[in-house]
C-alpha positions as a LaTeX table, in Angstrom:
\begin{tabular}{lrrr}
\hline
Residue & $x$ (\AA) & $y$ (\AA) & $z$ (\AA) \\
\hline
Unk1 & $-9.41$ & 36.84 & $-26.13$ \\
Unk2 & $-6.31$ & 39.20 & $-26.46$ \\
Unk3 & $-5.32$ & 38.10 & $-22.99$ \\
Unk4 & $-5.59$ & 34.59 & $-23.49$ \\
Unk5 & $-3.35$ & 35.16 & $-27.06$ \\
Unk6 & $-0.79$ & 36.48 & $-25.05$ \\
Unk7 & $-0.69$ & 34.16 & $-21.96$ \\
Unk8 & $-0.11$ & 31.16 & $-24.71$ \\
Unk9 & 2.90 & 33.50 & $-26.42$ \\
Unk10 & 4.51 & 34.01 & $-23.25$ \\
Unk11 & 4.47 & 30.00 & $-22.16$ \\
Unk12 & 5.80 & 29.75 & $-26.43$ \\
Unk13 & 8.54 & 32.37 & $-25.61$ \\
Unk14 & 9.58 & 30.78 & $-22.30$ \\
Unk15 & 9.69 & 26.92 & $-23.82$ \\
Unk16 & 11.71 & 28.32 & $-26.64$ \\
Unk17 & 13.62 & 29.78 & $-24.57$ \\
Unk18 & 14.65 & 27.03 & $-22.49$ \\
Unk19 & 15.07 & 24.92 & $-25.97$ \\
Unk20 & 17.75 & 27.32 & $-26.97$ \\
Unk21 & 19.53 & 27.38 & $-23.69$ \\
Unk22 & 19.65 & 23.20 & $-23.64$ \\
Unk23 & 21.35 & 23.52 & $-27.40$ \\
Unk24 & 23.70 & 26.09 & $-26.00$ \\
Unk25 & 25.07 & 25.04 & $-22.87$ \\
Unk26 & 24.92 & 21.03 & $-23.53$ \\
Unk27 & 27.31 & 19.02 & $-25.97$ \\
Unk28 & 24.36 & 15.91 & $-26.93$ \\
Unk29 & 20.84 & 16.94 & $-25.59$ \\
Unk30 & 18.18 & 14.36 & $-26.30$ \\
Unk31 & 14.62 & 14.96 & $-26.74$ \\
Unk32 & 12.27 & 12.30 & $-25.27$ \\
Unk33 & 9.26 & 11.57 & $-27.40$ \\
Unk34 & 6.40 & 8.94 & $-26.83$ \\
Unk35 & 3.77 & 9.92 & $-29.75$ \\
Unk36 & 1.82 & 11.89 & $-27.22$ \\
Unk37 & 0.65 & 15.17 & $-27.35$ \\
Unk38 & 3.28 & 16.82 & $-25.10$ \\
Unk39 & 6.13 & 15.34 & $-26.92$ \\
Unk40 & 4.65 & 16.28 & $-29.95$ \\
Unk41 & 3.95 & 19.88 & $-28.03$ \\
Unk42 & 7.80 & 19.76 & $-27.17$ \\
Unk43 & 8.40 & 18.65 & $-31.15$ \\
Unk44 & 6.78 & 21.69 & $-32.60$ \\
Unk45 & 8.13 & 24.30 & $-29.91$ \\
Unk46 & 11.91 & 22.82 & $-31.37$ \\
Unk47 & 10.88 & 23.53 & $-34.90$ \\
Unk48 & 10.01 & 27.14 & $-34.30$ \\
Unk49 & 12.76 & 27.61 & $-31.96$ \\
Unk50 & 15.70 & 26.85 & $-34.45$ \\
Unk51 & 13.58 & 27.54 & $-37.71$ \\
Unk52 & 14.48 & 27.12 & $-40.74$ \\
Unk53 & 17.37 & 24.30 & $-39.62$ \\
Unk54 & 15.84 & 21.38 & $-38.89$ \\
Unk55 & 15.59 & 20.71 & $-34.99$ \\
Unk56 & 19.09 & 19.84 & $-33.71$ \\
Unk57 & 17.97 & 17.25 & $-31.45$ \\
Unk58 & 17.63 & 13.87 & $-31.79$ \\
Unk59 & 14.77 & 12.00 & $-30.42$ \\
Unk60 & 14.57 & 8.78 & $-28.25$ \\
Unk61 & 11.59 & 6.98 & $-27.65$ \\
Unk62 & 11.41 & 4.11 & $-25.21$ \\
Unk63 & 9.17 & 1.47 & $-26.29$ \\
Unk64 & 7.62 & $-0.73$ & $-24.02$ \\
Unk65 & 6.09 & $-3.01$ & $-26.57$ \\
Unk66 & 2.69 & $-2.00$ & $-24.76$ \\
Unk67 & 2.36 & 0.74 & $-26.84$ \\
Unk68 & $-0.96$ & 1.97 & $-28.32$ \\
Unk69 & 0.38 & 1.27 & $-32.24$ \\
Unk70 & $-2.07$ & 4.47 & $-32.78$ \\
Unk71 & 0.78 & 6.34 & $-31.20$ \\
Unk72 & 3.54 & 4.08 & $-32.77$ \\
Unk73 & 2.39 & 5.05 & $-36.33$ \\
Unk74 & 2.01 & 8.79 & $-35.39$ \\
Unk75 & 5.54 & 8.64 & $-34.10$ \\
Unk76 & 6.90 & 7.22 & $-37.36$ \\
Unk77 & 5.31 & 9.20 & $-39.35$ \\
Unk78 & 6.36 & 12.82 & $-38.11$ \\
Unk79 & 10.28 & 11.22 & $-37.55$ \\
Unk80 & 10.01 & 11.11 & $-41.22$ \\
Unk81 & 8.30 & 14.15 & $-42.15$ \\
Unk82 & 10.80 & 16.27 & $-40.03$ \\
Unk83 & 14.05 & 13.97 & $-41.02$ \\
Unk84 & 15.03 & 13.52 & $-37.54$ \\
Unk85 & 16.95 & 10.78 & $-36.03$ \\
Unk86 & 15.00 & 8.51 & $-33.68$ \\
Unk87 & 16.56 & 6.55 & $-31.40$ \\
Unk88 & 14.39 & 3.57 & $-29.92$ \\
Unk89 & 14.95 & 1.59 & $-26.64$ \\
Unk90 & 13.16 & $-1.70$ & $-26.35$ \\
Unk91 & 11.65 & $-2.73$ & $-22.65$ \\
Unk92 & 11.16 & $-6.17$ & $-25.24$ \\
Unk93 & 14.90 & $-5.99$ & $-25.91$ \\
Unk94 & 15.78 & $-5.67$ & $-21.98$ \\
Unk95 & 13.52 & $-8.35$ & $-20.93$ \\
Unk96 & 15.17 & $-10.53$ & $-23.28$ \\
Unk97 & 18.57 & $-9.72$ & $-22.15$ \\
Unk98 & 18.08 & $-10.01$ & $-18.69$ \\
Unk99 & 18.00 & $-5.60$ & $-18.14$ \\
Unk100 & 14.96 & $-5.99$ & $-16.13$ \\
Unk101 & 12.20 & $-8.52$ & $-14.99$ \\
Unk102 & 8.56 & $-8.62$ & $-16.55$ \\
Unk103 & 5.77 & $-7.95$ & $-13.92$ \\
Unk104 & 3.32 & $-11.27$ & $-13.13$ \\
Unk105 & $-0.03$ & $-11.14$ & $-12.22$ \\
Unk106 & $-3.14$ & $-9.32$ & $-13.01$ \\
Unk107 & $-1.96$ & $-5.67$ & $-12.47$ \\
Unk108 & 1.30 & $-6.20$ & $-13.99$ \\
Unk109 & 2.86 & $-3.16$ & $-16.32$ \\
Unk110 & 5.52 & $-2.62$ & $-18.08$ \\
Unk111 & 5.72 & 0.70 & $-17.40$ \\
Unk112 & 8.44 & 0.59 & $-14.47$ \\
Unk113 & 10.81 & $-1.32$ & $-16.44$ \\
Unk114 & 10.88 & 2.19 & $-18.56$ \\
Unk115 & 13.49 & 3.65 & $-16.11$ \\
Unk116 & 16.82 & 0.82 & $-16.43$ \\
Unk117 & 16.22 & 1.25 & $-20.57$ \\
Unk118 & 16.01 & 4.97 & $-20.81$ \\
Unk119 & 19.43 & 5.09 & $-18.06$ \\
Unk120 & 20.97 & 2.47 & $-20.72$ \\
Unk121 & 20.09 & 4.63 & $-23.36$ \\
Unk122 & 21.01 & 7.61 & $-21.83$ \\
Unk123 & 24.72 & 6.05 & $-21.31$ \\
Unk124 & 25.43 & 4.22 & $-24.44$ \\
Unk125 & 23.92 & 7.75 & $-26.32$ \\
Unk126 & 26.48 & 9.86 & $-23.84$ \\
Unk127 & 23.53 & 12.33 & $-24.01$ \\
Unk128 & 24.45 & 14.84 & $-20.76$ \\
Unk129 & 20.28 & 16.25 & $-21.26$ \\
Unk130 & 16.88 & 14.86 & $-21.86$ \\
Unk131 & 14.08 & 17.12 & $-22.42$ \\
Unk132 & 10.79 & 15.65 & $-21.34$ \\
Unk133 & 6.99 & 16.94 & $-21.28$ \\
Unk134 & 6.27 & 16.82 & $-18.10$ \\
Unk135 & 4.17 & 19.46 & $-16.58$ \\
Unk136 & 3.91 & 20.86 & $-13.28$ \\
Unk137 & 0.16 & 20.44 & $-13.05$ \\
Unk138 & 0.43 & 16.69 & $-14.02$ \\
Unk139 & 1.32 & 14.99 & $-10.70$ \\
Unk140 & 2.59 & 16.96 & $-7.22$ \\
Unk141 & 6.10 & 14.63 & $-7.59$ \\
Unk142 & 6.57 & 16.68 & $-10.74$ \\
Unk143 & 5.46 & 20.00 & $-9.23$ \\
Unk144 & 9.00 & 19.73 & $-7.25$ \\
Unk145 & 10.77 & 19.55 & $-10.61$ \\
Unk146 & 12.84 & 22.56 & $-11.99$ \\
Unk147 & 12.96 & 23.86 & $-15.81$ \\
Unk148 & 16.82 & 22.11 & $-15.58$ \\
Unk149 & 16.61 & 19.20 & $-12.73$ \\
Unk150 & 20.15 & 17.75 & $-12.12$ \\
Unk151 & 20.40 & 13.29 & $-11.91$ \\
Unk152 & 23.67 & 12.54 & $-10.59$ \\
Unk153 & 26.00 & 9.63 & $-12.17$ \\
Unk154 & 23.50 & 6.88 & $-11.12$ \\
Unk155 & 20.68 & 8.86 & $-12.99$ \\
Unk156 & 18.87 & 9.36 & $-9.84$ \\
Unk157 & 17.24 & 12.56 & $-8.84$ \\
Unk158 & 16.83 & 14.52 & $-5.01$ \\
Unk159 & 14.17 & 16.65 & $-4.86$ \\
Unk160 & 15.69 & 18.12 & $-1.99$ \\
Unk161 & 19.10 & 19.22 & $-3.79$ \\
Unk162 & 18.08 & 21.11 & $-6.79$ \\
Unk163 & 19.22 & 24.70 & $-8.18$ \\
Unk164 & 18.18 & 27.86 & $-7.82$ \\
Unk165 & 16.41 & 28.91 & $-10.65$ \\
Unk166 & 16.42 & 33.10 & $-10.29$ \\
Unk167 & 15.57 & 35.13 & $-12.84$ \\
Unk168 & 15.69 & 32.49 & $-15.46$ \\
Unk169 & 18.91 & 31.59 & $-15.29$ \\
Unk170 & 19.88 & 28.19 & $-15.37$ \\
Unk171 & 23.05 & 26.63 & $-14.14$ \\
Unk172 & 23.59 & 23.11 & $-16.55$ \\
Unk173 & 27.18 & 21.90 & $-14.67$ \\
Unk174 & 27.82 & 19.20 & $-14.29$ \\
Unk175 & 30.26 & 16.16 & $-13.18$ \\
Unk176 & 31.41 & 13.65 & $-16.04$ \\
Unk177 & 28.44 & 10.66 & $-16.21$ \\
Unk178 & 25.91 & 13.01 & $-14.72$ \\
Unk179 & 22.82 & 14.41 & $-16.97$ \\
Unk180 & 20.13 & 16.88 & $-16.37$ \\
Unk181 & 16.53 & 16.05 & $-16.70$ \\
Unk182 & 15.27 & 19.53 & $-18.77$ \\
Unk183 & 11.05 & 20.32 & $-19.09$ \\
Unk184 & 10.59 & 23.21 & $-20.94$ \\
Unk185 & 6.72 & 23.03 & $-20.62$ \\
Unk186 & 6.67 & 23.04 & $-16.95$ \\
Unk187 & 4.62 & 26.05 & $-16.20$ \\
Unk188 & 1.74 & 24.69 & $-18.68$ \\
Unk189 & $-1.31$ & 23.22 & $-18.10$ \\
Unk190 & $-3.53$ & 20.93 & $-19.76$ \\
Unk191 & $-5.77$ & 23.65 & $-20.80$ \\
Unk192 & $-2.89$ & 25.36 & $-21.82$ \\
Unk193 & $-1.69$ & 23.07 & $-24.00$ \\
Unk194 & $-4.96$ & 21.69 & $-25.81$ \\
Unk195 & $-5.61$ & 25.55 & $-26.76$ \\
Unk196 & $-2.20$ & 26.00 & $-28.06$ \\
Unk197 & $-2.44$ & 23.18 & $-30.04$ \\
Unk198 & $-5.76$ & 23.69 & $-31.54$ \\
Unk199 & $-4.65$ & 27.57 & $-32.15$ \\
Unk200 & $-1.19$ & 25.90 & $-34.28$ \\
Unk201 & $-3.85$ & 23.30 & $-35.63$ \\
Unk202 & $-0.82$ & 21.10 & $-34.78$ \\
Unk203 & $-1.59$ & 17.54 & $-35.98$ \\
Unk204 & $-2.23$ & 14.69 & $-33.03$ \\
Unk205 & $-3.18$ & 10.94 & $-32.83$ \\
Unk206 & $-6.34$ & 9.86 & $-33.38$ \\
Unk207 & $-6.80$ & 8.70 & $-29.46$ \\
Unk208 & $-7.07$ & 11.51 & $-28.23$ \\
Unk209 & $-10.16$ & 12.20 & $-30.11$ \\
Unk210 & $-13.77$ & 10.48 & $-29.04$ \\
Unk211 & $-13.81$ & 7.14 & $-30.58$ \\
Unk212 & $-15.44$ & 3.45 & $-30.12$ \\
Unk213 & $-13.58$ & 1.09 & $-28.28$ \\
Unk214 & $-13.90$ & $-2.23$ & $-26.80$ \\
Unk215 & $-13.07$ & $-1.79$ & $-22.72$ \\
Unk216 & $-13.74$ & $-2.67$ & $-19.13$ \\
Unk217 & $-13.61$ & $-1.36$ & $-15.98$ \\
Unk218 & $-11.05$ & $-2.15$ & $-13.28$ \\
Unk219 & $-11.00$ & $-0.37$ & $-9.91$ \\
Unk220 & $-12.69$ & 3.11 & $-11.49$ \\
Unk221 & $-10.23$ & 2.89 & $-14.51$ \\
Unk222 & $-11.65$ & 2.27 & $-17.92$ \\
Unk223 & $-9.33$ & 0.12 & $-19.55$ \\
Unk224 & $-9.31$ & $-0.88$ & $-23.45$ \\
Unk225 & $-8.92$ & $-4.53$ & $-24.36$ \\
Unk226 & $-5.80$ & $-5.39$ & $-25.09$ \\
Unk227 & $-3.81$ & $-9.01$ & $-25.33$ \\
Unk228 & $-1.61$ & $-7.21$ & $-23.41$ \\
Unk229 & $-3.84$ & $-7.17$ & $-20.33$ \\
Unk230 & $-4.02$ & $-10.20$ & $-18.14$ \\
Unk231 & $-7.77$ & $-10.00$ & $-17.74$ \\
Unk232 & $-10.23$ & $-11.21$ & $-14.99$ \\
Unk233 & $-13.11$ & $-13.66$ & $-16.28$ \\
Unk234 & $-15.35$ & $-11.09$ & $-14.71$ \\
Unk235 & $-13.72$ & $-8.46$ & $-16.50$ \\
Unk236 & $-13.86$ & $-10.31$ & $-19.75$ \\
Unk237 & $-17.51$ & $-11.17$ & $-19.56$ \\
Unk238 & $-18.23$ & $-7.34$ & $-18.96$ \\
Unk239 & $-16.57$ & $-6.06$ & $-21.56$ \\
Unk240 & $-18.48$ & $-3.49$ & $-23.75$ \\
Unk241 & $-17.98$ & $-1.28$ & $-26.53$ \\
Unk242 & $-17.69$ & 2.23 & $-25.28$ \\
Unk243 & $-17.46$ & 6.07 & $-26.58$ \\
Unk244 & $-14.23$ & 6.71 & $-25.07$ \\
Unk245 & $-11.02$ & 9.41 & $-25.61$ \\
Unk246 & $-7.50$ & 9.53 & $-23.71$ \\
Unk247 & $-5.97$ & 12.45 & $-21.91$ \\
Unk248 & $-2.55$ & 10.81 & $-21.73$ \\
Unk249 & $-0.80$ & 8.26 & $-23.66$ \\
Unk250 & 1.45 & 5.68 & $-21.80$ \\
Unk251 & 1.48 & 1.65 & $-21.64$ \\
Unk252 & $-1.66$ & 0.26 & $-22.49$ \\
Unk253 & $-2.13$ & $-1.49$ & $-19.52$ \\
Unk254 & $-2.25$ & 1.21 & $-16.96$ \\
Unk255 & $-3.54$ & 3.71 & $-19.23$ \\
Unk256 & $-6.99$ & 4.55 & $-18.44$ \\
Unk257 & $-9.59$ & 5.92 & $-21.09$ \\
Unk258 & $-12.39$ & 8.44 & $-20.71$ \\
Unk259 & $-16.19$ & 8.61 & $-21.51$ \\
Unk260 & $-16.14$ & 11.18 & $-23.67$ \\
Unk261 & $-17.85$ & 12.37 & $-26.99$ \\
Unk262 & $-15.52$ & 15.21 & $-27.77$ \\
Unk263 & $-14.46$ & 14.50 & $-31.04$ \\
Unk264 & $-12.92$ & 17.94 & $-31.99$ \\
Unk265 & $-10.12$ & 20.36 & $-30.66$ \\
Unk266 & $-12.84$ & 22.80 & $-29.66$ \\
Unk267 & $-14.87$ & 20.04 & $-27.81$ \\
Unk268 & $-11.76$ & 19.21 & $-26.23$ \\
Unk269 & $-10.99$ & 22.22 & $-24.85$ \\
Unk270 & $-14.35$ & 22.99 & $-23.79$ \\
Unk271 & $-13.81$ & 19.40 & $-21.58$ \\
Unk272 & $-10.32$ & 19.91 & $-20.01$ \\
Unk273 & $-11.84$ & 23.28 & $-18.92$ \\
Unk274 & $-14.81$ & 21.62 & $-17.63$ \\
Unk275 & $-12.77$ & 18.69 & $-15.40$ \\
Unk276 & $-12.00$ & 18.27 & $-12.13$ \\
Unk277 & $-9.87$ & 15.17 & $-12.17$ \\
Unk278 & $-6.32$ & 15.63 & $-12.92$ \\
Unk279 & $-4.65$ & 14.14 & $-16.22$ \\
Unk280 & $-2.97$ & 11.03 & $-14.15$ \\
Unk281 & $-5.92$ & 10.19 & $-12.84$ \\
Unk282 & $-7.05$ & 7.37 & $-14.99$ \\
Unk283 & $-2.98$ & 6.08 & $-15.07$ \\
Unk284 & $-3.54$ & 3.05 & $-12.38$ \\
Unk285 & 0.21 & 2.39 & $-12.41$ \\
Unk286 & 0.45 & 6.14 & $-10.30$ \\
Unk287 & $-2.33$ & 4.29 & $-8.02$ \\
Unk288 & 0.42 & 1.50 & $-6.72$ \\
Unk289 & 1.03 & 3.83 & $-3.54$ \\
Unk290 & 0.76 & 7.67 & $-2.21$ \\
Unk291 & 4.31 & 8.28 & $-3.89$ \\
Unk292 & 4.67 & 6.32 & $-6.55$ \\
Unk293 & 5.49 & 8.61 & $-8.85$ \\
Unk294 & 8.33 & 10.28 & $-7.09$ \\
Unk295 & 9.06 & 6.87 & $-5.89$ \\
Unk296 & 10.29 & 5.96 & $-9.69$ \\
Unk297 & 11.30 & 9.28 & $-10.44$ \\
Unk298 & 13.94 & 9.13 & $-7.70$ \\
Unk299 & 15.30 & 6.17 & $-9.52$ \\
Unk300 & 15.53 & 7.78 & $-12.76$ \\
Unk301 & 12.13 & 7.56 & $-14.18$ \\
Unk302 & 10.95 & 10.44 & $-16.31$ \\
\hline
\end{tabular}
């Protein structure tokens, strides 16, 4: 048990760590935050790391109107009980202006048209950092990241030019209009995370927890209904209420469920340990081709 105290201190030391460094060698860092459980990981790290100020960040959520409003609520909630500023880009908003193009068809998401709001909001914020939750052991396009991972002016990102990152020390210069992309929970895991969280008894949605929930299954994704889905006739007449819980929280069309009856932290833990599929696995929009994910994050995705 001692071991396993101190493995989770040293991945708390080393986030904080990185936390401080983005305050001290950026002028307007940004901290990404979608109402799931590594942004609200990322959330808590901040408060310890510059307690008792309040977290000298503020936060920027983009919305894609596909939301799960579980996560929505959540989000509102803890902006106010921290007195943070949130910041919140529409995907709505660009459609209507003409920013980007909604997706037709059965499989469409929103989820793509993420990457032109977040650049607009990135540029109209002049924020030269985002920090984001993404983890190493999510997705092998993010296993190429670094703790700082330099976009140039275009907010695009080669995974072939990055810095050396020796001894922990990171190098944050930059040319004017370019940003860095920081993740200061890169070297956790799922596992890691869920028993952090339940040691903190840190707070999280309800969705993450086993629940009932009208879904259906589309090529080996459980899917919950949603108006938002354009649905099959096959798919509605096999709909069924199931026991289900999420890993991951994204766009609710893409986002995949799982059969699960864990219903408490410990349970939880006791599953992630247990898996074999990775965290992404249920997201159908990483499904679209072999590298889709580094596909969008080349383009500026997070």
């Amino acid at each position: 048990m001692k071991h396993h105290i101190s493995h989770l201190k040293e991945l708390e030391a080393e986030s904080i760590f990185v936390l401080r460094e983005v305050a001290a060698q950026f002028e307007k860092p940004v901290l990404m935050f979608s109402g799931g459980k590594d942004s609200i990981l990322m959330t808590y790290l901040a408060q310890k790391a510059f307690h008792p100020a309040k977290i000298p960040f503020t936060l920027l959520h983009v919305d894609t109107g596909h939301n799960f409003p579980e996560a929505i609520e959540f989000r509102d909630a803890l902006v106010a009980r921290l007195g943070v500023n949130l910041i919140v880009g529409s995907v709505d908003e660009a459609i209507k202006s003409g920013l980007v193009t909604e997706e037709t068809g059965f499989n469409a998401s929103r989820n793509a048209l993420q990457t032109a709001v977040l650049l607009d909001e990135l540029e109209k914020g002049k924020f030269d950092a985002a920090m984001g939750g993404a983890r190493r052991d999510e997705e092998k396009a993010r296993a190429k990241e670094r703790f700082f991972s330099h976009r140039d002016e275009f907010g695009q990102w080669d995974p072939k030019n990055q810095r050396p990152e020796l001894w922990n020390i990171f190098n944050g210069k930059k040319q004017y209009g370019e940003h860095f992309r920081i993740f200061p929970i890169s070297n956790w895991t799922e596992l890691d995370v869920w028993q952090y969280l339940m040691q903190e008894n840190v707070e999280l949605p309800s969705l993450y927890f086993s629940h009932k929930r009208r879904c259906f299954v589309r090529d080996g994704v459980v899917l919950a209904d949603s108006d938002m889905i354009n649905k099959r006739p096959e798919e509605e007449a096999a709909m069924e209420e199931m026991t289900v819980r999420y890993r991951t929280l994204g766009d609710m069309t893409c986002t995949g469920a799982v059969l699960s009856e864990a219903d408490t932290m410990e349970k939880i833990v006791a599953e992630v340990a247990a898996t074999r599929q990775t965290e992404r696995g249920g997201r159908s929009d990483d499904k679209r081709s072999d590298t889709a994910m580094e596909d969008r994050k080349k383009h500026g995705y997070f």
